[in-house]
Tab-separated table of C-alpha atoms in Angstrom:
chain	number	residue	atom	x	y	z
L	298	MET	CA	10.070	-26.080	20.836
L	299	SER	CA	12.160	-28.639	18.479
L	300	THR	CA	15.295	-27.104	16.648
L	301	GLU	CA	16.361	-30.161	15.981
L	302	ASP	CA	18.746	-30.318	12.710
L	303	PRO	CA	16.644	-31.722	10.049
L	304	ARG	CA	19.478	-30.922	7.256
L	305	GLY	CA	22.220	-32.552	9.436
L	306	ASP	CA	24.664	-30.595	8.569
L	307	GLY	CA	24.874	-28.523	11.859
L	308	HIS	CA	22.467	-25.960	10.905
L	309	ALA	CA	18.807	-26.074	12.060
L	310	PHE	CA	16.493	-24.877	8.999
L	311	ASP	CA	13.093	-26.189	9.018
L	312	PRO	CA	10.584	-23.337	7.553
L	313	SER	CA	7.843	-25.695	8.589
L	314	LEU	CA	8.835	-24.856	12.604
L	315	LEU	CA	7.614	-21.196	11.573
L	316	ILE	CA	4.250	-22.326	11.867
L	317	ASP	CA	4.539	-23.707	15.429
L	318	VAL	CA	5.977	-20.185	16.582
L	319	ALA	CA	3.184	-18.687	15.273
L	320	ALA	CA	0.348	-20.954	16.240
L	321	GLN	CA	1.839	-21.066	19.808
L	322	PHE	CA	1.869	-17.433	20.359
L	323	LEU	CA	-1.356	-16.540	18.519
L	324	PHE	CA	-3.773	-19.363	19.978
L	325	ASP	CA	-3.639	-20.620	23.274
L	326	GLY	CA	-4.423	-24.512	22.264
L	327	GLU	CA	-6.350	-26.223	19.700
L	328	PRO	CA	-9.434	-25.214	17.815
L	329	THR	CA	-12.140	-26.495	19.544
L	330	LEU	CA	-14.947	-24.686	18.297
L	331	ARG	CA	-17.244	-24.714	14.920
L	332	GLN	CA	-18.354	-21.876	13.069
L	333	SER	CA	-22.081	-22.228	14.795
L	334	GLU	CA	-20.407	-22.061	18.526
L	335	VAL	CA	-18.298	-18.831	17.253
L	336	ALA	CA	-21.221	-17.114	16.037
L	337	GLU	CA	-23.652	-17.732	19.388
L	338	ALA	CA	-20.775	-17.511	21.866
L	339	ALA	CA	-20.418	-13.760	19.763
L	340	GLY	CA	-24.297	-13.212	19.675
L	341	VAL	CA	-24.179	-12.596	16.048
L	342	ASP	CA	-26.237	-14.626	13.918
L	343	LEU	CA	-24.205	-17.479	11.489
L	344	ASP	CA	-24.352	-15.868	8.020
L	345	THR	CA	-23.094	-12.649	9.760
L	346	ALA	CA	-20.355	-14.399	11.047
L	347	ASN	CA	-19.202	-16.685	8.031
L	348	ALA	CA	-19.653	-13.344	5.718
L	349	LEU	CA	-17.273	-11.655	8.019
L	350	TRP	CA	-14.735	-14.647	7.809
L	351	ARG	CA	-15.092	-14.755	3.886
L	352	HIS	CA	-14.575	-10.853	4.125
L	353	LEU	CA	-11.326	-11.333	5.876
L	354	GLY	CA	-9.937	-13.586	3.160
L	355	PHE	CA	-9.724	-16.556	4.959
L	356	PRO	CA	-10.820	-19.738	3.472
L	357	ALA	CA	-14.475	-21.391	4.404
L	358	VAL	CA	-14.343	-24.054	6.993
L	359	ALA	CA	-16.499	-27.148	6.995
L	360	GLU	CA	-19.608	-26.519	9.291
L	361	ASP	CA	-18.596	-29.576	11.612
L	362	GLU	CA	-14.839	-28.807	11.682
L	363	PRO	CA	-13.508	-27.231	14.991
L	364	GLY	CA	-11.533	-24.691	13.135
L	365	PHE	CA	-11.745	-21.781	15.581
L	366	LEU	CA	-10.860	-20.658	19.011
L	367	PRO	CA	-12.081	-17.935	21.876
L	368	SER	CA	-9.858	-15.331	20.126
L	369	ASP	CA	-12.329	-15.679	17.217
L	370	VAL	CA	-15.164	-15.082	19.085
L	371	GLU	CA	-13.677	-11.980	20.823
L	372	ALA	CA	-12.566	-10.614	17.513
L	373	LEU	CA	-16.262	-11.008	16.553
L	374	ARG	CA	-17.687	-9.191	19.332
L	375	LEU	CA	-15.193	-6.576	19.007
L	376	THR	CA	-16.340	-5.948	15.306
L	377	GLU	CA	-19.919	-5.940	16.265
L	378	ARG	CA	-19.027	-3.345	19.223
L	379	LEU	CA	-17.895	-0.652	16.252
L	380	VAL	CA	-21.045	-0.829	14.599
L	381	GLU	CA	-22.743	-0.557	18.146
L	382	LEU	CA	-20.927	2.524	18.888
L	383	GLY	CA	-21.688	4.012	15.571
L	384	VAL	CA	-18.201	4.278	14.021
L	385	LEU	CA	-19.278	1.811	11.239
L	386	ASP	CA	-22.718	1.281	9.867
L	387	ARG	CA	-23.994	-2.348	9.586
L	388	ASP	CA	-23.871	-1.940	5.143
L	389	ARG	CA	-20.217	-0.526	5.445
L	390	LEU	CA	-18.929	-3.279	7.679
L	391	PRO	CA	-17.859	-5.666	5.090
L	392	GLN	CA	-16.072	-3.054	3.266
L	393	PHE	CA	-14.244	-2.346	6.402
L	394	VAL	CA	-13.391	-5.969	7.224
L	395	ARG	CA	-12.427	-6.460	3.895
L	396	SER	CA	-9.885	-3.830	3.508
L	397	THR	CA	-8.264	-4.545	6.876
L	398	GLY	CA	-8.109	-8.246	5.698
L	399	ARG	CA	-6.256	-7.328	2.488
L	400	THR	CA	-4.128	-4.951	4.095
L	401	PHE	CA	-3.089	-7.698	6.767
L	402	ALA	CA	-2.706	-10.389	4.380
L	403	ARG	CA	-0.105	-8.543	2.196
L	404	LEU	CA	1.812	-7.687	5.733
L	405	ALA	CA	1.783	-11.185	7.121
L	406	ASP	CA	2.753	-12.602	3.676
L	407	TRP	CA	5.676	-10.413	3.470
L	408	HIS	CA	6.859	-10.844	6.897
L	409	ILE	CA	6.704	-14.548	6.813
L	410	ARG	CA	8.656	-14.015	3.673
L	411	VAL	CA	11.456	-12.332	5.585
L	412	MET	CA	11.405	-14.723	7.894
L	413	LEU	CA	12.442	-17.668	5.605
L	414	ALA	CA	14.667	-15.720	3.962
L	415	ALA	CA	16.927	-15.299	7.104
L	416	LEU	CA	16.449	-18.886	7.720
L	417	ALA	CA	17.478	-19.728	4.801
L	418	ALA	CA	20.463	-17.530	4.463
L	419	ASP	CA	21.503	-18.698	7.690
L	420	ALA	CA	21.561	-22.134	7.062
L	421	GLU	CA	23.505	-21.892	3.827
L	422	GLY	CA	26.231	-19.431	5.416
L	423	GLU	CA	29.227	-19.963	7.664
L	424	GLU	CA	27.837	-17.876	10.560
L	425	GLU	CA	26.002	-19.081	13.780
L	426	PRO	CA	22.342	-19.623	12.503
L	427	THR	CA	19.600	-17.991	14.230
L	428	SER	CA	17.567	-20.473	16.280
L	429	ILE	CA	14.338	-20.976	15.241
L	430	ASP	CA	13.153	-20.362	19.112
L	431	ALA	CA	14.249	-16.660	17.831
L	432	PHE	CA	11.472	-15.871	15.646
L	433	ALA	CA	9.339	-16.200	18.841
L	434	GLU	CA	9.983	-12.990	20.041
L	435	VAL	CA	9.697	-11.522	16.324
L	436	ILE	CA	6.178	-12.058	16.164
L	437	PRO	CA	5.053	-9.818	19.634
L	438	THR	CA	8.118	-7.333	18.809
L	439	VAL	CA	6.175	-6.857	15.035
L	440	GLU	CA	2.964	-6.715	16.712
L	441	ALA	CA	4.146	-3.933	18.663
L	442	LEU	CA	6.000	-2.057	16.563
L	443	GLN	CA	2.623	-2.355	14.230
L	444	GLY	CA	0.579	-0.802	17.327
L	445	TYR	CA	2.901	2.245	17.279
L	446	VAL	CA	3.180	2.822	13.314
L	447	TRP	CA	-0.728	2.569	13.479
L	448	ARG	CA	-1.507	4.960	16.348
L	449	ARG	CA	1.494	7.374	14.624
L	450	HIS	CA	-0.251	7.418	11.085
L	451	LEU	CA	-3.835	7.977	12.793
L	452	LEU	CA	-2.648	11.130	14.642
L	453	ALA	CA	-0.665	12.107	11.426
L	454	ALA	CA	-3.986	11.273	9.487
L	455	ALA	CA	-6.116	13.197	11.939
L	456	SER	CA	-4.345	16.474	11.217
L	457	ARG	CA	-3.963	15.912	8.102
L	458	ILE	CA	-7.852	15.556	7.311
L	459	ALA	CA	-9.242	17.174	10.297
L	460	LEU	CA	-7.707	20.168	10.032
L	461	GLY	CA	-7.531	20.699	6.414
L	462	GLU	CA	-11.540	20.526	6.384
L	463	VAL	CA	-11.609	22.952	9.206
L	464	ALA	CA	-9.220	25.599	7.491
L	465	SER	CA	-10.783	24.841	3.936
L	466	GLY	CA	-14.484	25.005	5.551
L	467	GLY	CA	-15.335	21.715	3.528
L	468	ASP	CA	-14.060	19.643	0.488
L	469	VAL	CA	-10.314	20.441	0.112
L	470	PRO	CA	-9.371	19.914	-3.627
L	471	VAL	CA	-5.980	17.883	-4.164
L	472	VAL	CA	-3.583	16.590	-6.378
L	473	VAL	CA	-3.809	13.224	-7.237
L	474	GLY	CA	-0.991	11.314	-8.880
L	475	PHE	CA	0.650	8.438	-10.219
L	476	VAL	CA	3.993	7.438	-11.605
L	477	ASP	CA	4.440	4.327	-13.628
L	478	ILE	CA	7.661	2.199	-14.626
L	479	VAL	CA	8.321	2.386	-18.145
L	480	GLY	CA	9.013	-0.810	-20.145
L	481	TYR	CA	7.856	-3.152	-16.740
L	482	THR	CA	6.828	-6.152	-18.971
L	483	ALA	CA	9.589	-6.250	-21.108
L	484	GLN	CA	11.863	-5.498	-17.933
L	485	SER	CA	10.229	-8.611	-16.078
L	486	ARG	CA	11.267	-11.053	-18.832
L	487	GLN	CA	14.650	-9.826	-18.940
L	488	LEU	CA	15.241	-9.686	-15.473
L	489	ASN	CA	15.482	-12.698	-12.727
L	490	ALA	CA	13.025	-12.406	-9.750
L	491	ARG	CA	16.013	-11.137	-7.735
L	492	GLU	CA	16.449	-8.434	-9.669
L	493	LEU	CA	13.093	-7.649	-10.764
L	494	GLY	CA	12.356	-7.483	-6.802
L	495	ASP	CA	14.908	-5.071	-6.024
L	496	MET	CA	13.956	-2.716	-8.724
L	497	VAL	CA	10.246	-2.679	-7.556
L	498	GLU	CA	11.367	-2.326	-3.781
L	499	TRP	CA	13.957	0.538	-4.935
L	500	PHE	CA	10.937	2.099	-6.908
L	501	GLU	CA	8.875	2.201	-3.921
L	502	ARG	CA	11.006	3.043	-1.309
L	503	VAL	CA	12.332	6.210	-3.573
L	504	THR	CA	8.882	7.093	-4.558
L	505	THR	CA	7.896	6.879	-0.646
L	506	GLU	CA	10.590	9.416	0.035
L	507	LEU	CA	10.065	11.921	-2.233
L	508	VAL	CA	6.401	11.814	-2.252
L	509	VAL	CA	6.826	12.427	1.844
L	510	GLU	CA	9.373	15.142	1.558
L	511	HIS	CA	6.670	17.134	-0.350
L	512	GLY	CA	4.291	16.897	2.352
L	513	GLY	CA	2.168	14.010	0.213
L	514	GLN	CA	1.095	10.283	1.238
L	515	VAL	CA	1.178	7.319	-0.981
L	516	VAL	CA	-2.274	5.791	-1.319
L	517	LYS	CA	-0.836	2.503	-2.241
L	518	THR	CA	1.434	0.574	-4.593
L	519	ILE	CA	0.406	-1.668	-7.208
L	520	GLY	CA	3.151	-3.530	-8.874
L	521	ASP	CA	4.771	-1.152	-11.368
L	522	GLU	CA	2.898	1.597	-10.228
L	523	ALA	CA	2.342	3.817	-7.302
L	524	MET	CA	-0.682	6.314	-6.678
L	525	PHE	CA	-0.226	9.695	-4.142
L	526	VAL	CA	-2.032	12.261	-3.126
L	527	LEU	CA	-1.073	16.055	-2.312
L	528	GLU	CA	-2.544	19.528	-1.196
L	529	SER	CA	0.074	21.424	-2.683
L	530	ALA	CA	0.182	21.838	-6.416
L	531	PRO	CA	3.559	23.512	-6.344
L	532	GLU	CA	4.709	20.614	-4.336
L	533	ALA	CA	3.119	18.283	-7.050
L	534	ALA	CA	4.841	19.489	-9.823
L	535	GLU	CA	8.417	19.874	-8.054
L	536	LEU	CA	7.726	15.861	-7.068
L	537	GLY	CA	6.510	14.960	-10.578
L	538	GLN	CA	9.726	16.505	-11.898
L	539	ARG	CA	11.860	14.698	-9.303
L	540	LEU	CA	10.515	11.788	-9.673
L	541	VAL	CA	10.706	11.563	-13.795
L	542	GLU	CA	14.945	13.461	-13.347
L	543	ARG	CA	15.644	10.463	-10.483
L	544	ALA	CA	16.697	7.800	-13.170
L	545	GLU	CA	19.260	10.309	-14.785
L	546	ASP	CA	21.320	9.952	-11.276
L	547	ASP	CA	20.263	6.842	-10.007
L	548	GLU	CA	20.824	4.014	-12.052
L	549	ARG	CA	19.111	2.062	-9.271
L	550	PHE	CA	15.727	3.281	-10.218
L	551	PRO	CA	13.851	2.504	-13.323
L	552	GLU	CA	12.646	5.298	-16.162
L	553	VAL	CA	9.279	6.678	-15.066
L	554	ARG	CA	6.002	8.785	-16.171
L	555	VAL	CA	3.890	10.664	-14.049
L	556	GLY	CA	0.346	11.745	-14.662
L	557	MET	CA	-1.057	14.083	-12.273
L	558	ALA	CA	-5.006	15.817	-11.633
L	559	TYR	CA	-6.246	18.365	-9.497
L	560	GLY	CA	-9.582	18.456	-7.837
L	561	SER	CA	-12.080	16.809	-5.375
L	562	VAL	CA	-11.976	13.292	-4.366
L	563	VAL	CA	-13.926	10.764	-2.382
L	564	ALA	CA	-12.158	9.114	0.150
L	565	ARG	CA	-12.709	5.772	1.635
L	566	LEU	CA	-10.915	2.911	3.784
L	567	GLY	CA	-7.547	4.331	2.929
L	568	ASP	CA	-8.314	4.882	-0.771
L	569	LEU	CA	-9.160	7.589	-3.250
L	570	PHE	CA	-12.042	7.473	-5.814
L	571	GLY	CA	-13.645	9.952	-8.263
L	572	SER	CA	-12.969	11.392	-11.616
L	573	THR	CA	-9.686	12.859	-10.477
L	574	VAL	CA	-8.132	9.623	-9.352
L	575	ASN	CA	-9.570	8.403	-12.997
L	576	LEU	CA	-7.972	11.398	-15.079
L	577	ALA	CA	-4.922	11.041	-13.337
L	578	ALA	CA	-4.135	7.896	-13.917
L	579	ARG	CA	-5.453	8.095	-17.815
L	580	LEU	CA	-2.720	10.873	-18.000
L	581	THR	CA	-0.390	8.588	-16.755
L	582	SER	CA	-0.931	5.498	-19.272
L	583	ALA	CA	-0.720	8.620	-22.087
L	584	ALA	CA	2.402	10.458	-20.565
L	585	ARG	CA	5.660	9.549	-22.677
L	586	PRO	CA	8.644	7.903	-20.900
L	587	GLY	CA	10.530	10.559	-18.543
L	588	ARG	CA	7.690	12.973	-18.836
L	589	VAL	CA	4.709	14.925	-16.927
L	590	LEU	CA	1.600	15.361	-17.766
L	591	VAL	CA	-1.056	16.978	-16.150
L	592	ASP	CA	-4.485	18.169	-16.439
L	593	ASP	CA	-6.117	21.790	-17.104
L	594	ASP	CA	-7.026	22.460	-13.768
L	595	LEU	CA	-3.570	21.882	-12.180
L	596	ALA	CA	-2.038	23.708	-15.012
L	597	GLY	CA	-3.991	26.504	-14.088
L	598	GLU	CA	-2.934	26.463	-10.467
L	599	LEU	CA	0.752	26.695	-11.799
L	600	GLN	CA	1.080	28.913	-14.725
L	601	ALA	CA	1.140	31.761	-12.214
L	602	ASP	CA	4.997	30.803	-11.930
L	603	GLU	CA	6.455	30.932	-14.927
L	604	GLU	CA	9.796	31.842	-14.043
L	605	ARG	CA	9.934	28.066	-12.405
L	606	TRP	CA	7.370	25.887	-14.773
L	607	ARG	CA	6.787	25.480	-18.158
L	608	LEU	CA	3.501	24.107	-19.826
L	609	ARG	CA	2.845	23.327	-23.374
L	610	ARG	CA	-0.450	21.844	-24.529
L	611	ALA	CA	-0.081	18.157	-24.995
L	612	ARG	CA	-1.782	15.974	-27.959
L	613	ARG	CA	-5.392	15.450	-27.307
L	614	ILE	CA	-6.165	12.045	-25.919
L	615	SER	CA	-9.607	10.340	-25.903
L	616	VAL	CA	-11.043	9.959	-22.184
L	617	LYS	CA	-14.726	9.059	-21.401
L	618	GLY	CA	-16.654	11.908	-19.963
L	619	TYR	CA	-14.444	14.207	-20.786
L	620	ASP	CA	-15.358	16.006	-24.234
L	621	HIS	CA	-13.131	19.204	-23.891
L	622	LEU	CA	-10.280	17.748	-22.221
L	623	HIS	CA	-7.143	19.766	-22.077
L	624	LEU	CA	-3.379	18.033	-21.430
L	625	TRP	CA	-0.147	19.694	-20.275
L	626	SER	CA	3.155	18.430	-20.084
L	627	LEU	CA	5.073	19.840	-17.642
L	628	LYS	CA	8.789	20.813	-17.168
L	629	ARG	CA	11.088	22.602	-15.155
L	630	VAL	CA	12.256	25.659	-16.494
L	631	GLU	CA	16.153	25.661	-16.925
L	632	PRO	CA	18.154	28.453	-15.779
L	633	ALA	CA	19.842	30.789	-18.235
L	634	ASN	CA	23.379	30.325	-18.534
């Protein structure tokens, strides 16, 4: 693999070489198969093969273009095998593939940006730059690490979900919450790209640490907002307060607001759905900066601990599907002097 100096300054930095690194590790040789050949070799009809390719998030390939490899055939066979094993039914297969594609697309995008940033930093610095050949080791290393993390999360999810359902005898009510950065749109105009990225990164990092610390799970992050879930109402209340209080002692953490609701949810492909989720999202939008807003059911779970939590009836808001919705502002009881 070439590591020539395209800049002429003694530092080898050619971002396009990362394409060669990825291609050499992932694919053995040039693509030689067409769409119809991949489908036939995998024992799948052409329309299904093309649909799954699109669900993964990849652009369409011309019918007569040899854009595929034997590894694509094997991936298609493995996907079909999940259906044969009964893990997935045919109707849910597109959802599974689409969710997997989106997850790994974001992960791959971030990994490549990290590699490019490392190359650029080396090229601009005085230290010996990282050889592009060194990144040939990065891809299999990251792949192995991803496998480890996935297995660990698989065990954690099995323990959390399976054991929780056994203990409860069925449906487990949970606390669903959202934490939202206050004034994000205005800040995105005032901060440069790096400053904005640093703020969002710190927000996600601290939020994840606090959620995990209180026995919860971050379901997803969407720019200026994170969604989380916990089974314990008291832990959720403590988490909400710590999130809104964090900005007081941490200048890097932005001011936030939190909305939480208690009830049943529908879990599908790593995401949560249902009226509890919708209500929590609506409460977050209605919460004032630096405040926690909870629904009536969560307030009922917390009212017994009057020495720890103060609940006050909040102003009414209009939420579709809820005719008699009571909202509560949650605050920690300050110790008497």
